[in-house]
CSV table of C-alpha atoms in Angstrom, one decimal:
chain,number,residue,atom,x,y,z
A,1,MET,CA,42.1,206.2,75.2
A,2,THR,CA,40.4,203.1,73.7
A,3,SER,CA,40.2,199.8,75.6
A,4,ASP,CA,42.7,198.2,73.1
A,5,LEU,CA,45.2,201.0,73.7
A,6,ILE,CA,44.7,200.7,77.4
A,7,GLY,CA,45.6,197.0,76.9
A,8,VAL,CA,48.9,197.7,75.2
A,9,ARG,CA,49.8,200.2,78.0
A,10,GLN,CA,48.9,197.7,80.7
A,11,ARG,CA,51.1,195.0,79.0
A,12,ALA,CA,53.9,197.5,78.9
A,13,ASP,CA,53.5,198.3,82.6
A,14,GLU,CA,53.5,194.6,83.4
A,15,LEU,CA,56.5,193.9,81.4
A,16,SER,CA,58.7,196.7,82.9
A,17,GLY,CA,57.8,195.7,86.5
A,18,ALA,CA,57.1,197.8,89.6
A,19,ASN,CA,60.2,199.9,89.2
A,20,GLY,CA,60.2,200.1,85.4
A,21,VAL,CA,59.8,203.2,83.3
A,22,VAL,CA,57.4,203.2,80.4
A,23,LYS,CA,57.4,206.0,77.8
A,24,GLY,CA,54.7,206.5,75.2
A,25,PRO,CA,52.8,206.3,73.2
A,26,LEU,CA,55.3,207.3,70.5
A,27,LYS,CA,54.3,209.2,67.5
A,28,GLY,CA,53.3,206.8,64.7
A,29,TYR,CA,50.4,206.1,62.2
A,30,HIS,CA,50.3,202.3,62.0
A,31,HIS,CA,51.2,201.3,65.6
A,32,GLU,CA,50.5,202.1,69.2
A,33,THR,CA,54.1,202.0,70.6
A,34,TYR,CA,55.8,202.1,74.0
A,35,VAL,CA,59.4,202.2,75.1
A,36,LEU,CA,60.3,200.3,78.3
A,37,SER,CA,63.0,198.8,80.3
A,38,LEU,CA,62.8,195.2,81.3
A,39,PRO,CA,63.5,194.1,84.9
A,40,GLY,CA,67.2,193.1,85.4
A,41,GLU,CA,68.1,194.2,81.8
A,42,THR,CA,70.0,197.3,80.7
A,43,ARG,CA,68.4,197.2,77.2
A,44,ILE,CA,65.4,199.2,76.3
A,45,VAL,CA,62.8,197.6,74.1
A,46,LYS,CA,59.7,198.6,72.1
A,47,LEU,CA,56.3,197.1,72.6
A,48,ARG,CA,53.9,197.9,69.8
A,49,GLU,CA,50.6,196.6,68.3
A,50,PRO,CA,48.7,197.7,65.2
A,51,ARG,CA,46.1,200.4,65.8
A,52,ASP,CA,42.5,199.4,65.2
A,53,ARG,CA,40.8,200.5,61.9
A,54,ILE,CA,44.0,201.8,60.3
A,55,LEU,CA,44.2,202.0,56.7
A,56,TRP,CA,47.3,200.2,55.2
A,57,PHE,CA,48.5,201.9,52.0
A,58,ASP,CA,51.4,199.7,51.1
A,59,ARG,CA,51.8,196.1,50.1
A,60,ARG,CA,53.5,193.9,52.8
A,61,CYS,CA,55.4,190.9,52.0
A,62,PHE,CA,56.7,189.1,55.2
A,63,HIS,CA,54.6,187.7,57.9
A,64,SER,CA,56.8,189.0,60.8
A,65,GLU,CA,59.2,191.9,60.9
A,66,GLU,CA,60.8,190.4,63.9
A,67,GLU,CA,61.4,187.2,62.1
A,68,LEU,CA,63.0,189.1,59.2
A,69,LEU,CA,65.3,191.1,61.5
A,70,ARG,CA,66.5,187.7,63.0
A,71,ALA,CA,67.3,186.5,59.5
A,72,LEU,CA,69.1,189.7,58.7
A,73,HIS,CA,71.4,189.7,61.6
A,74,GLY,CA,75.1,189.4,60.5
A,75,ARG,CA,74.1,190.3,56.9
A,76,VAL,CA,72.7,193.9,57.5
A,77,SER,CA,74.6,196.3,59.6
A,78,ARG,CA,73.0,198.3,62.4
A,79,ILE,CA,69.4,197.0,62.6
A,80,PRO,CA,67.4,196.4,65.8
A,81,ASP,CA,68.1,193.3,67.9
A,82,VAL,CA,65.0,191.2,68.7
A,83,TYR,CA,64.5,190.2,72.4
A,84,ASP,CA,62.2,187.5,73.7
A,85,ALA,CA,60.2,188.5,76.8
A,86,GLU,CA,57.3,186.3,78.1
A,87,GLY,CA,56.7,184.8,74.7
A,88,MET,CA,56.8,188.0,72.8
A,89,ALA,CA,59.5,189.1,70.3
A,90,LEU,CA,60.4,192.8,71.2
A,91,GLN,CA,62.7,195.0,69.2
A,92,VAL,CA,65.5,196.7,71.1
A,93,PHE,CA,65.0,200.5,71.0
A,94,ILE,CA,67.6,202.4,69.1
A,95,GLU,CA,68.6,205.6,71.0
A,96,GLY,CA,69.5,208.6,68.8
A,97,ARG,CA,67.8,211.1,66.4
A,98,THR,CA,66.3,210.6,63.1
A,99,LEU,CA,67.3,212.4,59.9
A,100,LYS,CA,64.2,214.5,59.9
A,101,PRO,CA,65.6,218.0,59.5
A,102,ARG,CA,65.0,220.7,62.1
A,103,PRO,CA,62.8,223.6,60.9
A,104,TRP,CA,65.9,225.8,60.4
A,105,GLU,CA,67.9,223.1,58.5
A,106,ASP,CA,67.8,222.2,54.8
A,107,LYS,CA,67.4,218.7,53.5
A,108,ARG,CA,71.0,218.0,52.9
A,109,VAL,CA,72.5,215.0,54.8
A,110,SER,CA,76.2,214.8,55.8
A,111,PRO,CA,78.7,212.8,53.6
A,112,VAL,CA,79.2,210.3,56.5
A,113,VAL,CA,75.4,209.6,56.6
A,114,LEU,CA,75.2,209.3,52.8
A,115,ASP,CA,78.0,206.8,52.7
A,116,GLN,CA,76.3,204.7,55.3
A,117,ILE,CA,73.1,204.7,53.3
A,118,VAL,CA,75.0,203.6,50.1
A,119,GLY,CA,76.5,200.8,52.4
A,120,LEU,CA,73.1,199.6,53.3
A,121,PHE,CA,72.1,199.3,49.6
A,122,GLU,CA,75.3,197.4,49.0
A,123,GLU,CA,74.4,194.9,51.8
A,124,LEU,CA,70.8,194.5,50.5
A,125,ALA,CA,72.1,193.6,47.0
A,126,ARG,CA,73.7,190.5,48.5
A,127,ILE,CA,70.4,189.0,49.8
A,128,THR,CA,68.3,187.2,47.3
A,129,GLN,CA,65.0,185.3,47.8
A,130,ASP,CA,66.7,181.9,47.7
A,131,THR,CA,69.0,182.9,50.7
A,132,LEU,CA,66.2,184.3,52.9
A,133,ASP,CA,64.2,181.7,54.7
A,134,VAL,CA,61.4,183.9,56.2
A,135,GLY,CA,57.6,183.3,56.0
A,136,ARG,CA,55.8,185.2,53.3
A,137,ARG,CA,52.3,186.7,53.2
A,138,CYS,CA,51.7,186.5,49.5
A,139,GLU,CA,51.2,183.2,47.7
A,140,PRO,CA,53.9,182.2,45.2
A,141,GLU,CA,51.4,182.9,42.3
A,142,ASP,CA,51.1,186.4,43.4
A,143,ARG,CA,54.8,187.1,43.2
A,144,ALA,CA,56.6,188.4,40.1
A,145,GLU,CA,59.1,186.0,38.7
A,146,ASN,CA,62.7,187.1,39.3
A,147,GLY,CA,63.5,189.9,36.9
A,148,ASP,CA,60.0,190.6,35.9
A,149,CYS,CA,60.0,194.3,36.9
A,150,ASP,CA,56.9,195.2,35.0
A,151,GLY,CA,55.2,192.3,36.8
A,152,PHE,CA,56.4,193.6,40.1
A,153,LEU,CA,55.3,197.2,39.5
A,154,GLU,CA,51.9,196.0,38.3
A,155,ARG,CA,51.3,194.3,41.6
A,156,LEU,CA,52.0,197.4,43.4
A,157,ILE,CA,49.6,199.3,41.1
A,158,VAL,CA,46.9,196.8,41.6
A,159,PHE,CA,47.4,197.1,45.4
A,160,VAL,CA,46.8,200.9,45.1
A,161,GLU,CA,43.9,200.6,42.8
A,162,ASP,CA,42.0,197.8,44.8
A,163,GLN,CA,43.0,198.3,48.3
A,164,VAL,CA,43.5,202.1,48.4
A,165,TYR,CA,41.2,203.4,45.8
A,166,LYS,CA,38.3,200.9,45.3
A,167,ASP,CA,38.1,199.7,48.9
A,168,ASN,CA,37.8,203.3,50.2
A,169,HIS,CA,35.5,204.5,47.4
A,170,LEU,CA,32.4,204.3,49.5
A,171,ARG,CA,33.8,206.8,52.0
A,172,PHE,CA,36.1,208.9,49.7
A,173,GLY,CA,34.8,208.4,46.2
A,174,ARG,CA,33.1,211.7,46.1
A,175,LEU,CA,36.3,213.5,47.3
A,176,PHE,CA,38.3,211.7,44.5
A,177,GLU,CA,35.7,212.8,41.9
A,178,ASP,CA,35.7,216.4,43.2
A,179,LEU,CA,39.4,216.5,42.7
A,180,GLY,CA,39.1,215.2,39.1
A,181,ILE,CA,40.6,211.7,39.8
A,182,GLY,CA,38.7,208.6,38.6
A,183,GLU,CA,39.4,205.0,37.6
A,184,GLU,CA,40.9,206.2,34.2
A,185,ALA,CA,43.9,207.6,36.2
A,186,PHE,CA,45.1,204.0,36.5
A,187,ASP,CA,45.1,203.4,32.8
A,188,HIS,CA,47.2,206.6,32.4
A,189,LEU,CA,49.5,205.4,35.1
A,190,ARG,CA,50.1,201.9,33.6
A,191,LYS,CA,50.7,203.6,30.2
A,192,ASN,CA,53.4,206.0,31.7
A,193,VAL,CA,55.3,203.5,33.8
A,194,SER,CA,55.2,200.2,31.9
A,195,GLY,CA,58.1,198.8,29.8
A,196,LEU,CA,60.7,198.4,32.4
A,197,THR,CA,63.9,196.6,31.7
A,198,GLU,CA,64.3,193.1,33.4
A,199,ARG,CA,66.6,193.3,36.6
A,200,ASP,CA,67.4,190.6,39.0
A,201,PHE,CA,65.6,190.8,42.3
A,202,PHE,CA,66.9,191.1,45.9
A,203,LEU,CA,65.6,192.3,49.3
A,204,LEU,CA,64.3,195.8,49.5
A,205,HIS,CA,63.6,197.8,52.7
A,206,ALA,CA,60.8,199.6,50.6
A,207,ASP,CA,60.4,202.5,53.0
A,208,LEU,CA,63.8,204.3,53.4
A,209,HIS,CA,62.7,207.7,54.6
A,210,ARG,CA,64.3,210.1,57.1
A,211,GLU,CA,62.4,208.8,60.1
A,212,ASN,CA,63.4,205.2,59.4
A,213,PHE,CA,67.0,206.2,59.9
A,214,VAL,CA,68.4,206.7,63.4
A,215,LEU,CA,71.7,208.3,64.0
A,216,ASP,CA,73.2,207.2,67.4
A,217,PRO,CA,75.6,209.3,69.6
A,218,LEU,CA,78.6,207.8,67.7
A,219,ASN,CA,77.2,208.9,64.3
A,220,GLN,CA,76.4,205.4,63.3
A,221,LEU,CA,73.4,205.1,61.2
A,222,TRP,CA,70.7,202.3,62.2
A,223,THR,CA,67.8,201.3,59.8
A,224,ILE,CA,64.6,200.6,61.5
A,225,ASP,CA,60.9,199.8,60.6
A,226,TRP,CA,61.4,196.9,58.2
A,227,GLU,CA,57.7,196.0,58.1
A,228,LEU,CA,57.2,196.9,54.3
A,229,ALA,CA,60.3,195.1,53.2
A,230,MET,CA,59.9,192.8,50.2
A,231,VAL,CA,61.8,191.0,47.5
A,232,GLY,CA,61.6,192.8,44.1
A,233,ASP,CA,63.1,195.3,41.7
A,234,PRO,CA,66.0,196.8,43.4
A,235,LEU,CA,65.5,200.1,41.5
A,236,TYR,CA,62.1,200.5,43.3
A,237,ASP,CA,64.1,200.8,46.5
A,238,LEU,CA,66.2,203.6,45.2
A,239,ALA,CA,63.2,205.4,43.6
A,240,THR,CA,61.3,205.2,46.9
A,241,HIS,CA,64.3,206.5,48.9
A,242,LEU,CA,64.9,209.5,46.5
A,243,TYR,CA,61.3,210.3,46.4
A,244,LEU,CA,60.8,210.2,50.2
A,245,MET,CA,64.1,211.9,51.3
A,246,SER,CA,63.7,215.1,49.0
A,247,TYR,CA,67.5,215.4,48.6
A,248,PRO,CA,68.9,218.6,47.1
A,249,ALA,CA,69.5,218.0,43.4
A,250,ASP,CA,73.3,217.3,43.7
A,251,GLN,CA,72.9,214.8,46.5
A,252,LYS,CA,70.0,213.1,44.7
A,253,ARG,CA,72.3,212.6,41.7
A,254,ARG,CA,75.3,211.4,43.8
A,255,MET,CA,73.0,208.9,45.7
A,256,ALA,CA,71.7,207.5,42.3
A,257,GLU,CA,75.3,207.2,41.0
A,258,GLU,CA,76.6,205.6,44.2
A,259,TRP,CA,73.6,203.1,44.2
A,260,PHE,CA,74.7,202.0,40.7
A,261,ARG,CA,78.3,201.7,41.6
A,262,VAL,CA,77.9,199.5,44.6
A,263,VAL,CA,74.9,197.4,43.2
A,264,HIS,CA,76.8,196.9,40.0
A,265,GLY,CA,79.7,195.7,41.9
A,266,VAL,CA,77.7,193.0,43.7
A,267,ARG,CA,75.0,192.1,41.1
A,268,PRO,CA,75.4,193.7,37.7
A,269,GLU,CA,72.2,192.0,36.4
A,270,SER,CA,70.3,194.2,39.0
A,271,THR,CA,71.3,197.4,37.5
A,272,ARG,CA,70.2,196.9,33.9
A,273,GLY,CA,68.3,199.9,32.5
A,274,TRP,CA,68.6,201.8,35.7
A,275,GLU,CA,69.1,205.3,34.2
A,276,GLU,CA,66.0,204.9,31.9
A,277,ASP,CA,63.7,203.3,34.4
A,278,LEU,CA,64.4,205.4,37.6
A,279,GLU,CA,62.1,208.3,36.7
A,280,ARG,CA,59.3,205.9,35.8
A,281,LEU,CA,59.5,204.3,39.2
A,282,ILE,CA,59.6,207.8,40.9
A,283,ASP,CA,56.5,208.7,38.8
A,284,PHE,CA,54.8,205.7,40.4
A,285,LYS,CA,55.7,206.9,43.8
A,286,LYS,CA,54.2,210.4,42.9
A,287,ALA,CA,51.0,208.9,41.8
A,288,GLN,CA,50.7,206.6,44.7
A,289,SER,CA,51.1,209.6,47.0
A,290,VAL,CA,48.0,211.3,45.5
A,291,PHE,CA,45.7,208.4,46.5
A,292,THR,CA,47.2,207.8,49.9
A,293,ASP,CA,47.5,211.6,50.8
A,294,ILE,CA,44.0,212.5,49.8
A,295,ILE,CA,42.6,209.9,52.3
A,296,ARG,CA,45.2,210.8,55.0
A,297,VAL,CA,44.6,214.6,54.6
A,298,SER,CA,40.9,214.1,54.7
A,299,LEU,CA,41.1,212.1,57.9
A,300,SER,CA,43.6,214.5,59.5
A,301,LEU,CA,40.9,217.3,59.2
A,302,ARG,CA,38.4,215.4,61.3
A,303,ASP,CA,38.6,216.7,64.9
A,304,GLY,CA,36.3,214.6,67.1
A,305,SER,CA,32.9,215.2,65.6
A,306,GLY,CA,33.9,218.6,64.0
A,307,PHE,CA,36.1,219.9,61.2
A,308,ASN,CA,39.6,221.3,61.9
A,309,TRP,CA,39.6,224.5,60.1
A,310,VAL,CA,43.0,225.6,61.3
A,311,ARG,CA,44.6,222.6,59.4
A,312,LEU,CA,42.8,223.4,56.2
A,313,PRO,CA,45.3,225.7,54.4
A,314,ALA,CA,48.2,223.3,55.0
A,315,ALA,CA,46.1,220.4,53.8
A,316,VAL,CA,45.1,222.3,50.6
A,317,ARG,CA,48.7,223.2,49.9
A,318,LYS,CA,49.8,219.6,50.4
A,319,LEU,CA,47.2,218.1,48.0
A,320,GLN,CA,47.9,220.7,45.4
A,321,ALA,CA,51.6,220.0,45.6
A,322,VAL,CA,51.3,216.1,45.3
A,323,MET,CA,48.7,216.5,42.5
A,324,THR,CA,50.9,218.8,40.6
A,325,ALA,CA,53.8,216.3,40.9
A,326,ALA,CA,51.7,213.5,39.7
A,327,ALA,CA,49.8,215.2,36.9
A,328,ARG,CA,51.7,213.7,34.0
A,329,PRO,CA,51.8,210.0,35.1
A,330,LEU,CA,48.1,210.1,36.2
A,331,GLY,CA,47.1,212.0,32.9
A,332,LEU,CA,45.5,214.9,34.8
A,333,THR,CA,44.6,217.7,32.3
A,334,GLU,CA,44.5,220.2,35.1
A,335,VAL,CA,45.3,220.4,38.8
A,336,PRO,CA,42.5,221.7,41.0
A,337,SER,CA,42.9,225.3,42.3
A,338,ARG,CA,43.3,225.8,46.0
A,339,SER,CA,39.7,226.9,46.4
A,340,ARG,CA,38.4,223.9,44.6
A,341,ILE,CA,40.4,221.5,46.8
A,342,ALA,CA,39.3,223.4,49.9
A,343,SER,CA,35.7,223.1,48.9
A,344,ALA,CA,36.0,219.4,48.2
A,345,LEU,CA,37.7,218.7,51.5
A,346,VAL,CA,34.9,220.8,53.5
A,347,ARG,CA,32.2,218.8,51.6
């Protein structure tokens, strides 16, 4: 355990007091997270800090997730409370289980859960930039104008191009080249996803996957991890959700239709051109995954100073799958064979 992580654990122990219980670290890529009880309190909170030298693959909009959560209370149902302890803003821990299916289950979610996700989309449609007083990371000139969905998507593409691909080219450039992916892939991507209809912007969670939903013992669905929230094209939130959830075809179709129904009821200008543009935005998510997964998979195979041969077959299957899914938007003439992918990863 590094000295920084020891520091996080030490702070958790100090906050919980002599008789407190600290659990962790919890599984997570970006943060070192502990769950603890506070002296004299019944609530359980999370203490977390960003891990050192972690690569961020997503554009972030707001300065503080906790500040955003405070602003959303009373406007979005079932999100974590924020508790102040010794000058720190801590999120209350939501007890329950995520929507990640067990190995023997399929990826279908219950109608009760589906309805609650639809309700979340309806609440988000009511929250626009001018009604949300929360500090932003990006400068005004680096934000797309309301309705400029092409401009919004271009900023996401630039982030992947500059801060995922180019910034990591020194370490991973050879791997990208061996897999047949070069800078021209971004030209193909822009050609395949541009020309979006203008839609009015509102607040997006932007990371609505199964492990960011927690179902409590009363079957109430809570939405956690708002760190990637942003203001932008509302259809991007739906596309990201559908891509990450991997619904069965009938539930994917129902979720899209229900999204249109509730968002159109609140803000009709935010649903213009949604049927034509949805697959384009899903194509962007497929393409984005190629760049992020190549790096993450490569890192996952490093076991101390050696190479984790046991993980290699699953890593190869994953990369071939994501590259196959993104072949058209990235303009890939062929997807590398499994032996070629394996050789590239080993090199």
